[in-house]
Coordinates of C-alpha atoms in Angstrom, one line a residue:
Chain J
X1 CA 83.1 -29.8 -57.8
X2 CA 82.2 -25.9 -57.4
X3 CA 80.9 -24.0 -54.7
X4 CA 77.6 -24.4 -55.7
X5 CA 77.2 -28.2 -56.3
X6 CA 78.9 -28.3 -53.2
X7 CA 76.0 -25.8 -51.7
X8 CA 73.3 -27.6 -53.2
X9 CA 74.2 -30.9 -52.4
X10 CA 74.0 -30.0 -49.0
X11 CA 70.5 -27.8 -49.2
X12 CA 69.3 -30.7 -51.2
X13 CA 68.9 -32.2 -47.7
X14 CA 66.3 -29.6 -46.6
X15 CA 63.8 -31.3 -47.9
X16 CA 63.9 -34.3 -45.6
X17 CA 64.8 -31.8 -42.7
X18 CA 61.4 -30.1 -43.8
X19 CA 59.8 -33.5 -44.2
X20 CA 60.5 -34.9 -40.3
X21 CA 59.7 -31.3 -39.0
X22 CA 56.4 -31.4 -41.0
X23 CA 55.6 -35.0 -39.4
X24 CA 57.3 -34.4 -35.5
X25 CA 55.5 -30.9 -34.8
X26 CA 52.0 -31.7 -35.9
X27 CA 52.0 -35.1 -34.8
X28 CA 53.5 -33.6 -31.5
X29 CA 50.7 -31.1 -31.3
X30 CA 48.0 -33.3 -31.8
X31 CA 48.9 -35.8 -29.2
X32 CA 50.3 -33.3 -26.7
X33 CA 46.9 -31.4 -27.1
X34 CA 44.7 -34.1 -26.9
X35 CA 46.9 -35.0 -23.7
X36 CA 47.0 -31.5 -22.3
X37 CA 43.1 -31.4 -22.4
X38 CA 42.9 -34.9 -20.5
X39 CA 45.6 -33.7 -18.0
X40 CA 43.4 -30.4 -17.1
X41 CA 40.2 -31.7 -17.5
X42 CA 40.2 -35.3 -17.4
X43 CA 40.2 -35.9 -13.4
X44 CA 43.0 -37.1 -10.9
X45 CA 43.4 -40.6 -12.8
X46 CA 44.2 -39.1 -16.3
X47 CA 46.4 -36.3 -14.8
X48 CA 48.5 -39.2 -13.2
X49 CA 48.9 -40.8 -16.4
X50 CA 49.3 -37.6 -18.2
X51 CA 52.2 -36.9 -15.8
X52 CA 53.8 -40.0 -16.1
X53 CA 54.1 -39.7 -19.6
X54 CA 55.5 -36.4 -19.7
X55 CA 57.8 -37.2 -17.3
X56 CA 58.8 -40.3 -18.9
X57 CA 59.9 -39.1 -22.9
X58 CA 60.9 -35.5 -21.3
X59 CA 63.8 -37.9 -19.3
X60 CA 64.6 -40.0 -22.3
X61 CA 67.2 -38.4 -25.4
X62 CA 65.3 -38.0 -28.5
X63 CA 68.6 -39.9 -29.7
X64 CA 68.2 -42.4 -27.5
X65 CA 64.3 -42.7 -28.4
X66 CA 65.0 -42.6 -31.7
X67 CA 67.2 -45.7 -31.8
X68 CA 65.0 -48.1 -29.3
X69 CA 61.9 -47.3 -32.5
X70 CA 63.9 -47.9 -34.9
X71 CA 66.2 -51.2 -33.9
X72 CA 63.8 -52.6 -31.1
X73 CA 60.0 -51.3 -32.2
X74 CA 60.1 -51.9 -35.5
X75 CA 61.7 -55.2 -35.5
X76 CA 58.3 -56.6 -36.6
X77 CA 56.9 -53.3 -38.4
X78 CA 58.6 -52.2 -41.6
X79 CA 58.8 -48.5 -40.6
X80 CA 61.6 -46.7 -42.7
X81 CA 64.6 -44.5 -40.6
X82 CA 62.9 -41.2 -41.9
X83 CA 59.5 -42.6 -40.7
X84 CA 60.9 -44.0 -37.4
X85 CA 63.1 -41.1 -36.9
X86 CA 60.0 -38.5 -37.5
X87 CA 57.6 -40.0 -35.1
X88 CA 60.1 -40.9 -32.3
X89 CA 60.9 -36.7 -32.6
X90 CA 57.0 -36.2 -32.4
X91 CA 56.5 -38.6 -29.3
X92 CA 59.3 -36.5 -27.5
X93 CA 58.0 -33.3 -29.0
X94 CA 54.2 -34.2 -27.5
X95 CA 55.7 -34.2 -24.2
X96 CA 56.6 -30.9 -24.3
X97 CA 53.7 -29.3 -26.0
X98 CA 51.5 -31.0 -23.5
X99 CA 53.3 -28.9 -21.0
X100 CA 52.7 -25.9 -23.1
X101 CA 49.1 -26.3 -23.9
X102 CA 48.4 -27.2 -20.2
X103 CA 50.0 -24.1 -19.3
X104 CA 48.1 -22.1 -21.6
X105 CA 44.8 -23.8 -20.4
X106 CA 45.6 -23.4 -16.6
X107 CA 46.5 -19.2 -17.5
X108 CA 42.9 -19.1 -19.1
X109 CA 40.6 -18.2 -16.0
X110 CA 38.3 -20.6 -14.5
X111 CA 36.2 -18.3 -14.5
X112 CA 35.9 -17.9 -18.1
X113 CA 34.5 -21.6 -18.4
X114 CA 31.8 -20.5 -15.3
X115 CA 30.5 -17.9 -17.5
X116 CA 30.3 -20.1 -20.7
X117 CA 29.0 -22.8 -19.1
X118 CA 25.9 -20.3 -17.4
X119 CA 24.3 -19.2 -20.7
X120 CA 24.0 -23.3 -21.3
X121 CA 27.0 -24.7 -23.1
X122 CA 27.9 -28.3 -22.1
X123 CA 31.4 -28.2 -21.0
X124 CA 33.2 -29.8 -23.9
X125 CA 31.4 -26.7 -26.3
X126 CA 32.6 -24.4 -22.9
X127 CA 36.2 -25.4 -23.3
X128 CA 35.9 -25.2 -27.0
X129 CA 35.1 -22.0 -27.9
X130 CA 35.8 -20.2 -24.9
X131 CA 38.6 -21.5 -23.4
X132 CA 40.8 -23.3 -26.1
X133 CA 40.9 -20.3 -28.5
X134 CA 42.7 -18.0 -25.6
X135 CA 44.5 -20.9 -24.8
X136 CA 46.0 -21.0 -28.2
X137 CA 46.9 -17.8 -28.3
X138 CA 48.8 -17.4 -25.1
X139 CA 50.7 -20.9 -26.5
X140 CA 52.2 -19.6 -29.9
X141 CA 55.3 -17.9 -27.7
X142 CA 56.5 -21.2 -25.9
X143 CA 55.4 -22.8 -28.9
X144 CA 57.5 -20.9 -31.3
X145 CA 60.2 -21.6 -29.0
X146 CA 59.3 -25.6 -29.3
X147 CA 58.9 -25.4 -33.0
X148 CA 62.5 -24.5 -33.2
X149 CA 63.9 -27.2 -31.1
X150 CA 61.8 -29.4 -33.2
X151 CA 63.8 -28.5 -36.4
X152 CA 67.0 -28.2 -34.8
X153 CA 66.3 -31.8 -33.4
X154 CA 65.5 -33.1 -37.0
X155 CA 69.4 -33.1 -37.6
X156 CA 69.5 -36.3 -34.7
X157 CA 67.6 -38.4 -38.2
X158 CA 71.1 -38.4 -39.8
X159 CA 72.0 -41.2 -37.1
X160 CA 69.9 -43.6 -38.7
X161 CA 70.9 -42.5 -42.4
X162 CA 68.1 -40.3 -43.3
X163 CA 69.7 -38.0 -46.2
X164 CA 69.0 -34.6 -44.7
X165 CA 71.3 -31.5 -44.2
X166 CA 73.4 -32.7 -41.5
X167 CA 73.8 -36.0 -43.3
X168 CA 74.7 -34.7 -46.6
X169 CA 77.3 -32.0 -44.6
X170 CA 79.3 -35.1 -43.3
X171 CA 78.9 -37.0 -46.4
X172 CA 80.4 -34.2 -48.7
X173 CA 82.9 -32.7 -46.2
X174 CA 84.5 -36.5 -46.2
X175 CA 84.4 -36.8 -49.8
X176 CA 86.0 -33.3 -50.7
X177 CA 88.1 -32.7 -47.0
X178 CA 85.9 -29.6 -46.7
X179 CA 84.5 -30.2 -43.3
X180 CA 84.2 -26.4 -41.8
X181 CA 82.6 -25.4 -45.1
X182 CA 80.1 -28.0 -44.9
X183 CA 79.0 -27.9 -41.2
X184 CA 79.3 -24.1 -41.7
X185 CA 76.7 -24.3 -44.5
X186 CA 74.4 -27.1 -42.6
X187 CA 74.7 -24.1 -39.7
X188 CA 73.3 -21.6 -42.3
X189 CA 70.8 -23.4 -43.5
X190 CA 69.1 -24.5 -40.4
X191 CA 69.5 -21.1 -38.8
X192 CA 67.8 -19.8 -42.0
X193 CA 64.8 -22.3 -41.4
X194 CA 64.8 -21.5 -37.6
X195 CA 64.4 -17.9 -38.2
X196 CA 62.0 -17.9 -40.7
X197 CA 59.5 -20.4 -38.9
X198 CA 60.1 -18.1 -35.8
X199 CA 59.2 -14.8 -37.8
X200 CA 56.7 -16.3 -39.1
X201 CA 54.9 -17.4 -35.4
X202 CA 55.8 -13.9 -34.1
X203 CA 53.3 -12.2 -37.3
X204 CA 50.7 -15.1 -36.4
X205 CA 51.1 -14.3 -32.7
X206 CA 50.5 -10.3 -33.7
X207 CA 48.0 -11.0 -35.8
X208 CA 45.9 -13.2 -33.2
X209 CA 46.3 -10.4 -30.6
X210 CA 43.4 -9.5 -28.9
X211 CA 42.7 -5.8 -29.1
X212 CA 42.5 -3.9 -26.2
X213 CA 42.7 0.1 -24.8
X214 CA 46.7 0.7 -23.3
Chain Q
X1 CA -2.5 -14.2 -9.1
X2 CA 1.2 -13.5 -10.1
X3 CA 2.9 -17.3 -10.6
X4 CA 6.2 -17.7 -9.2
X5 CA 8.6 -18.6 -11.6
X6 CA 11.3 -19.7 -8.8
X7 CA 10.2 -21.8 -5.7
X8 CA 13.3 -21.9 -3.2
X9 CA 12.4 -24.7 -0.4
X10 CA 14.6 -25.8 2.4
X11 CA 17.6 -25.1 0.9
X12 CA 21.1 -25.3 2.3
X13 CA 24.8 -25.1 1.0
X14 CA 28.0 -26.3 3.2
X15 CA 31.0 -26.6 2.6
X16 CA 32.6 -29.1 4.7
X17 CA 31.8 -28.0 8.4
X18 CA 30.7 -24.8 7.2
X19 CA 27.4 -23.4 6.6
X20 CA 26.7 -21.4 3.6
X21 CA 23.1 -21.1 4.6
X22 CA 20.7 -23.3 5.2
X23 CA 16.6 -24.2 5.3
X24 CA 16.4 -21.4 3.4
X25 CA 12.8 -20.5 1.5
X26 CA 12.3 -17.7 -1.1
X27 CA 9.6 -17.1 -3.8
X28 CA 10.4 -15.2 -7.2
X29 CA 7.0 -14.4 -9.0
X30 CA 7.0 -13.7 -12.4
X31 CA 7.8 -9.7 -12.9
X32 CA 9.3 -9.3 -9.5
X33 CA 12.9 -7.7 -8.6
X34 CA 13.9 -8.9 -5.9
X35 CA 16.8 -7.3 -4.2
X36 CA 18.6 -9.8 -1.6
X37 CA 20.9 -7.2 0.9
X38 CA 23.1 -8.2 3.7
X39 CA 26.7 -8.5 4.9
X40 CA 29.6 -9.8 2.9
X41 CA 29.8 -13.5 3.2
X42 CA 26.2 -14.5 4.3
X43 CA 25.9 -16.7 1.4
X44 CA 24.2 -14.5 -1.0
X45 CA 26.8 -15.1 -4.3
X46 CA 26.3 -18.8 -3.1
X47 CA 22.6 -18.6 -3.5
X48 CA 22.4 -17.1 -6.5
X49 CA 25.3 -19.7 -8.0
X50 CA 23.0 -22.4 -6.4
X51 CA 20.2 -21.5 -8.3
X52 CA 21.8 -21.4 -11.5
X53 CA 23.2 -24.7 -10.4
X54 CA 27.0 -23.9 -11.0
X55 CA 27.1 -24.6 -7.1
X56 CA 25.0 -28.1 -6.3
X57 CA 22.9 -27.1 -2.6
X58 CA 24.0 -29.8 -0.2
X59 CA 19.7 -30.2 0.5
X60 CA 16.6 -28.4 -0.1
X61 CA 14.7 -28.2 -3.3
X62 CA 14.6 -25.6 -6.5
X63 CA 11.7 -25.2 -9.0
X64 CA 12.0 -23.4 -12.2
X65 CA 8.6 -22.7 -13.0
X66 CA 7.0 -26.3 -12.6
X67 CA 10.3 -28.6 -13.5
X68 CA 12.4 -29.2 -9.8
X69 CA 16.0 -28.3 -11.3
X70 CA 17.5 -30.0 -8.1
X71 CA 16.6 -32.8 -9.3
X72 CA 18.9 -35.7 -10.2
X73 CA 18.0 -36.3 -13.5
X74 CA 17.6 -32.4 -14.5
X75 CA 20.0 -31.6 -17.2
X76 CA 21.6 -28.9 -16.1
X77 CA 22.7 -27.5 -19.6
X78 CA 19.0 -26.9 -20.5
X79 CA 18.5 -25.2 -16.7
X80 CA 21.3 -22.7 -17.1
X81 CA 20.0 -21.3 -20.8
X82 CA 16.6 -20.4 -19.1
X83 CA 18.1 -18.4 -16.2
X84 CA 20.5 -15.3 -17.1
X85 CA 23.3 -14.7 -15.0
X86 CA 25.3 -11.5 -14.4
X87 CA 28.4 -11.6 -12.7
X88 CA 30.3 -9.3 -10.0
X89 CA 33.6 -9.1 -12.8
X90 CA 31.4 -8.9 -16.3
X91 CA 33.4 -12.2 -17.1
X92 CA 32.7 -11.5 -20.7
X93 CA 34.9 -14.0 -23.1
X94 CA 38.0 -12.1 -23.6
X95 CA 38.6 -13.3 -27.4
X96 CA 35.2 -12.2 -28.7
X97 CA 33.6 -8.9 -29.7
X98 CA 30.9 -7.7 -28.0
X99 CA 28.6 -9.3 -30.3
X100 CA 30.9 -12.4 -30.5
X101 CA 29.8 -12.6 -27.0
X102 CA 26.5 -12.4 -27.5
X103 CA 26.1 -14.4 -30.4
X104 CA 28.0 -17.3 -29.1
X105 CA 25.4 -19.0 -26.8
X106 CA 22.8 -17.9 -29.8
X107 CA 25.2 -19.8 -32.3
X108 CA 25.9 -23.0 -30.3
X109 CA 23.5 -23.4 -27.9
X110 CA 20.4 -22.5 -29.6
X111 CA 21.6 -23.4 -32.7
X112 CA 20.4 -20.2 -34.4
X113 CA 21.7 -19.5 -38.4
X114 CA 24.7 -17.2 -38.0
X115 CA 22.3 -14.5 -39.7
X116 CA 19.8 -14.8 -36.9
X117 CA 21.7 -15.2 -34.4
X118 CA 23.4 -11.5 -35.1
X119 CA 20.4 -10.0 -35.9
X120 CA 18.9 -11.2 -32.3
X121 CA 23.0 -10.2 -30.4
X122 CA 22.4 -6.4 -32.3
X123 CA 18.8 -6.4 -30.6
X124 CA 20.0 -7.0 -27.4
X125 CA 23.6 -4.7 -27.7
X126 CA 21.0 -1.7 -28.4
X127 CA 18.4 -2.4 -26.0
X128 CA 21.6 -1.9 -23.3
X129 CA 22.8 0.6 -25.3
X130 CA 25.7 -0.4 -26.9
X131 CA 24.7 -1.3 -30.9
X132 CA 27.5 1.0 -31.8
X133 CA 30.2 -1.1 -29.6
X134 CA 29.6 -4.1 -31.6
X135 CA 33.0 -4.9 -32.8
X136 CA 34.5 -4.1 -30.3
X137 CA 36.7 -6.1 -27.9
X138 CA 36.1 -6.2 -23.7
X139 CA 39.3 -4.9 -23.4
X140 CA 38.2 -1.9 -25.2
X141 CA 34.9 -1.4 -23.6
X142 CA 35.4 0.6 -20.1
X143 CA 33.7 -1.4 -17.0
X144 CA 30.2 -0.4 -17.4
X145 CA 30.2 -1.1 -21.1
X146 CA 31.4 -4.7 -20.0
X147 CA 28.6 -5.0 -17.6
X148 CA 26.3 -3.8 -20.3
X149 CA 27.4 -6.6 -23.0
X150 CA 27.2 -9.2 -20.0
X151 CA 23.9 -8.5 -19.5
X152 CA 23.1 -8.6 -23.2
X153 CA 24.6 -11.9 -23.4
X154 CA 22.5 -13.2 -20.6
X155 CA 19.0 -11.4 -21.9
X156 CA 19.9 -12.7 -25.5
X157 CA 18.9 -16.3 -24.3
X158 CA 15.4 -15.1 -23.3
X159 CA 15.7 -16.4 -19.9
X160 CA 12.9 -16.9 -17.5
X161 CA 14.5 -15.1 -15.2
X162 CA 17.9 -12.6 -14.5
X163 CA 20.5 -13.2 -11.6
X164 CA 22.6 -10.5 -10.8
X165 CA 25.4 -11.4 -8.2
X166 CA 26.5 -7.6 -7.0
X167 CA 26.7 -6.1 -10.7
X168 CA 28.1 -2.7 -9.9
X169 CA 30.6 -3.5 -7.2
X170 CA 33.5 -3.9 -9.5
X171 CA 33.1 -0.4 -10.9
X172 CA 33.9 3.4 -10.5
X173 CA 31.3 5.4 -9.0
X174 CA 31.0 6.9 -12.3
X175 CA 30.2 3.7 -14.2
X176 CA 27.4 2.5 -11.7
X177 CA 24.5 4.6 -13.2
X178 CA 24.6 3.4 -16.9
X179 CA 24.5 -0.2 -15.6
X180 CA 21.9 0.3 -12.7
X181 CA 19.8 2.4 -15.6
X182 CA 19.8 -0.7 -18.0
X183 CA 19.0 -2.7 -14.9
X184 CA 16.1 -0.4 -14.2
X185 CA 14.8 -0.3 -17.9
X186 CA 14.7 -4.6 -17.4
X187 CA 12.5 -4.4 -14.1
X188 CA 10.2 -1.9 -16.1
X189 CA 10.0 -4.0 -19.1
X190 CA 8.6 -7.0 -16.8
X191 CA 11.8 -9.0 -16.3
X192 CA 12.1 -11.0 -13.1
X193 CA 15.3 -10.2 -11.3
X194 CA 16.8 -11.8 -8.3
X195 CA 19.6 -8.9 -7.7
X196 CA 22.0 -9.1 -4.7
X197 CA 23.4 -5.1 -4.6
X198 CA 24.5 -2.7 -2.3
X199 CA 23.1 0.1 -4.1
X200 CA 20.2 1.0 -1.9
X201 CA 18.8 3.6 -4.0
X202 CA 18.2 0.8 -6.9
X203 CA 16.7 -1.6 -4.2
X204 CA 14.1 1.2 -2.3
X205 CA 13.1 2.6 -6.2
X206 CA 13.0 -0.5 -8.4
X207 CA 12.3 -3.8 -6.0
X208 CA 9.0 -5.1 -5.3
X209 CA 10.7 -6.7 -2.4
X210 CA 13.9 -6.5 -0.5
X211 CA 15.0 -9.7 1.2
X212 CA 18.1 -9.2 4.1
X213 CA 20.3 -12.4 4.6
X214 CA 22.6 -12.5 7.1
X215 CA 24.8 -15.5 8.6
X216 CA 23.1 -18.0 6.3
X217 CA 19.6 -16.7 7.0
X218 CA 17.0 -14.6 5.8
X219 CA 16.1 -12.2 8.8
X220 CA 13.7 -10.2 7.1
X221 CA 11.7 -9.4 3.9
X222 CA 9.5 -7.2 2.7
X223 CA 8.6 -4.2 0.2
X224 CA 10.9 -1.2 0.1
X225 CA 8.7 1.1 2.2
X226 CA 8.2 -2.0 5.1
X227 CA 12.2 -2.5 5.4
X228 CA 13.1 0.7 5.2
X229 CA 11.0 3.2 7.3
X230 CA 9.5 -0.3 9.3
X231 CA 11.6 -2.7 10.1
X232 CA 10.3 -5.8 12.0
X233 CA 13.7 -6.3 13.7
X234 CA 16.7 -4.0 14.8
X235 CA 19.3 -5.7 12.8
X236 CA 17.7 -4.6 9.8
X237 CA 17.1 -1.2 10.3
X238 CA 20.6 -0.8 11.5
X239 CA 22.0 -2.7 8.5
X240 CA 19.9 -0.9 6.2
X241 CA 21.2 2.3 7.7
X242 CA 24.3 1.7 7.7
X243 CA 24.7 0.4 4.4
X244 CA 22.4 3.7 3.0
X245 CA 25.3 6.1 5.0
X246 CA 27.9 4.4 3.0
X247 CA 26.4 4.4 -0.2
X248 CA 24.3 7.1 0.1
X249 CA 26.4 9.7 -1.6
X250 CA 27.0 7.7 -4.8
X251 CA 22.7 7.5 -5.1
X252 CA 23.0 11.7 -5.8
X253 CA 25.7 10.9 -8.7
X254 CA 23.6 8.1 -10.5
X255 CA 19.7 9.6 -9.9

């Protein structure tokens, strides 16, 4: 086998390392928004809840969640490793980015839903275009920063067999005795997709800067 | 006969042990500015927050026109677009332009086509002056110019009436006479204005009547000329003076 079979073998995995991210961080968002909004806004009751959630999957390993979905959940359910192992990384993953979007709502001003809510708007239009599109924008730095983890985290997946680039790094290094080439390359290839998703927040996070005087 | 446009009856506003103000009456008619005076933390913010109901009065009764808007099943939503409201900080929306932020109640709360709706925003950004600011964002808008969208936003939503909660006091002495100018243009043009200021050279040239408020009541009210050269109690004339020594000199700079 030549270097680049060897390479490719290995990047061939990126796609399911793409896949889970693609699943765990929107699936994440979603509920950790949804969450976040119910935490801030949704009275003492909800907050409680809220917290005990958070609290709950921010103390558990993603490793460890990942294993009670996919031996003990999905006993009854036919939910594949790459499915199990995606939305057991998103259920951690909402956790956090409740945590960041409540952050990000609590920095927007109360005042700024005062002054939407004077000229008439009913509160859920006040939070939604007033205070939810400054929240976003002060999220995208934690969030970048989550997003990260997130893919980093994907690699756990290749505990329950999922054929992504961690996987495929073991699997070939056994095969050809290669090992430090093949974890080096898994190294390069997710710090290659850390980067660019980073980068690729920062422009996003420039581009949705709100002008202003120095 | 003028009609009021805001009846004010018995009203009072605690918080916990602590008395805002209470049985308090006032009477807006339709073109008046009022100007409401008096020390720091008499209740006068609180009032005007009561009125717009952002702050529910504890007891006591507010009509808009004929509807009570104290009632219980008033929807409040429907209250607030009818009476503008101009706060101490601007609190414009930080992520919109200055016609974002007067478009967006057009856009979403009167539903207006996004054509209309910035055709009626650019009406209102030149009648304060500032057509040529349109795009650009409250952080590039010095404090007066901020003051100036705010109070587009809140005329854009032809309200009944305008509450200004201390417009001015958040800005340089050199800022004060573009917004208190715009303020005055309002009045002129027949808009009824409940102002609580400090500027004493706005109240004794542009109100029909200055009320004086103090520890949670109102003391005295009456037309410029009555409160100022005859006062019916001491207090007032000695408030009134005092408050005209302080900001006397800045009346020169924004005549």
């Amino acid at each position: 086998m030549d270097f680049g079979q060897f390479i490719s073998y290995i990047a061939s995995g990126t796609v399911y390392t793409v896949g889970v991210t693609l699943i765990a961080l929107p699936s994440g968002l979603l509920i950790g928004t949804i969450l976040a909004l119910l935490y801030v806004y949704g009275g003492k009751a909800a907050a409680r809840v809220m917290n005990l959630y958070s609290t709950v999957f921010r103390g558990i390993p993603p490793l460890v969640l990942l294993f009670i979905l996919f031996f003990a959940v999905t006993r009854g359910i036919n939910l594949s490793a790459f499915w199990a192992g995606s939305l057991s990384l998103g259920i951690v993953s909402s956790a956090y980015q409740m945590e960041i979007v409540r952050g990000a709502l609590l920095s927007v001003s109360g005042d700024q839903l005062m002054a939407a809510r004077a000229i008439g708007m009913s509160r859920l239009q006040s939070i939604r275009y007033v205070v939810l599109p400054q929240a976003v924008r002060l999220a995208i730095p934690p969030w970048s920063n989550e997003a990260a983890i997130v893919i980093k985290d994907s690699s756990l997946v290749y505990a329950l067999g999922v054929p992504e680039i961690l996987r495929r790094a073991q699997l070939i290094g056994a095969s050809s005795q290669r090992y430090l080439l093949a974890y080096l390359s898994a190294a390069v290839i997710y710090f290659l997709l850390v980067f660019g998703t980073t980068r690729l927040l920062a422009v996003l996070e420039k581009k949705l800067t709100i002008p202003s005087n120095p | 006969m003028p009609e009021p446009i805001l009846t004010i009856k018995n009203l009072t506003k605690k918080y916990g042990e602590n008395v805002i103000f209470q049985h308090l009456d006032l009477t807006v008619n339709e073109g008046d500015t009022i100007v409401i005076i008096g020390p720091s933390g008499t209740g006068k913010s609180t009032l005007l927050r009561c009125i717009n109901l952002l702050t529910r009065p504890d007891e006591g009764q507010i009509w808009l026109d004929d509807m009570e808007i104290t009632a219980k099943d008033c929807d409040e939503d429907q209250v607030r677009q009818h009476i503008g409201m101009v706060f101490q900080n601007f609190l414009l929306f930080n992520h919109l332009t200055a016609l974002g932020n007067v478009k967006l109640g057009l856009s979403k709360v009167k539903k207006m086509s996004d054509e209309a709706a910035t055709e009626k925003a650019m009406h209102e950004l030149a009648r304060v002056g500032l057509a040529d600011r349109a795009d650009h964002y409250p952080g590039q808008l010095s404090g007066g110019q901020q003051q100036r969208v705010g109070i587009a936003r809140a005329l854009a939503m032809d309200p009944r009436i305008m509450l200004f909660d201390e417009p001015t006091s958040a800005l340089d002495p050199e800022l004060i006479g573009e917004v208190l100018e715009v303020m005055r243009q309002l009045a002129l043009d027949g808009m009824t204005m409940l102002v609580v200021t400090h500027e004493m050279g706005f109240a004794r040239e542009v109100a029909d009547r200055i009320v004086f408020m103090e520890k949670g009541y109102i003391v005295e009210e009456g037309s410029p000329d009555e409160m100022f050269n005859h006062p019916k109690f001491p207090r007032t004339r000695e408030f009134l003076w005092k408050i005209t020594e302080l900001y006397g000199k800045k009346e020169t700079d924004t005549n």
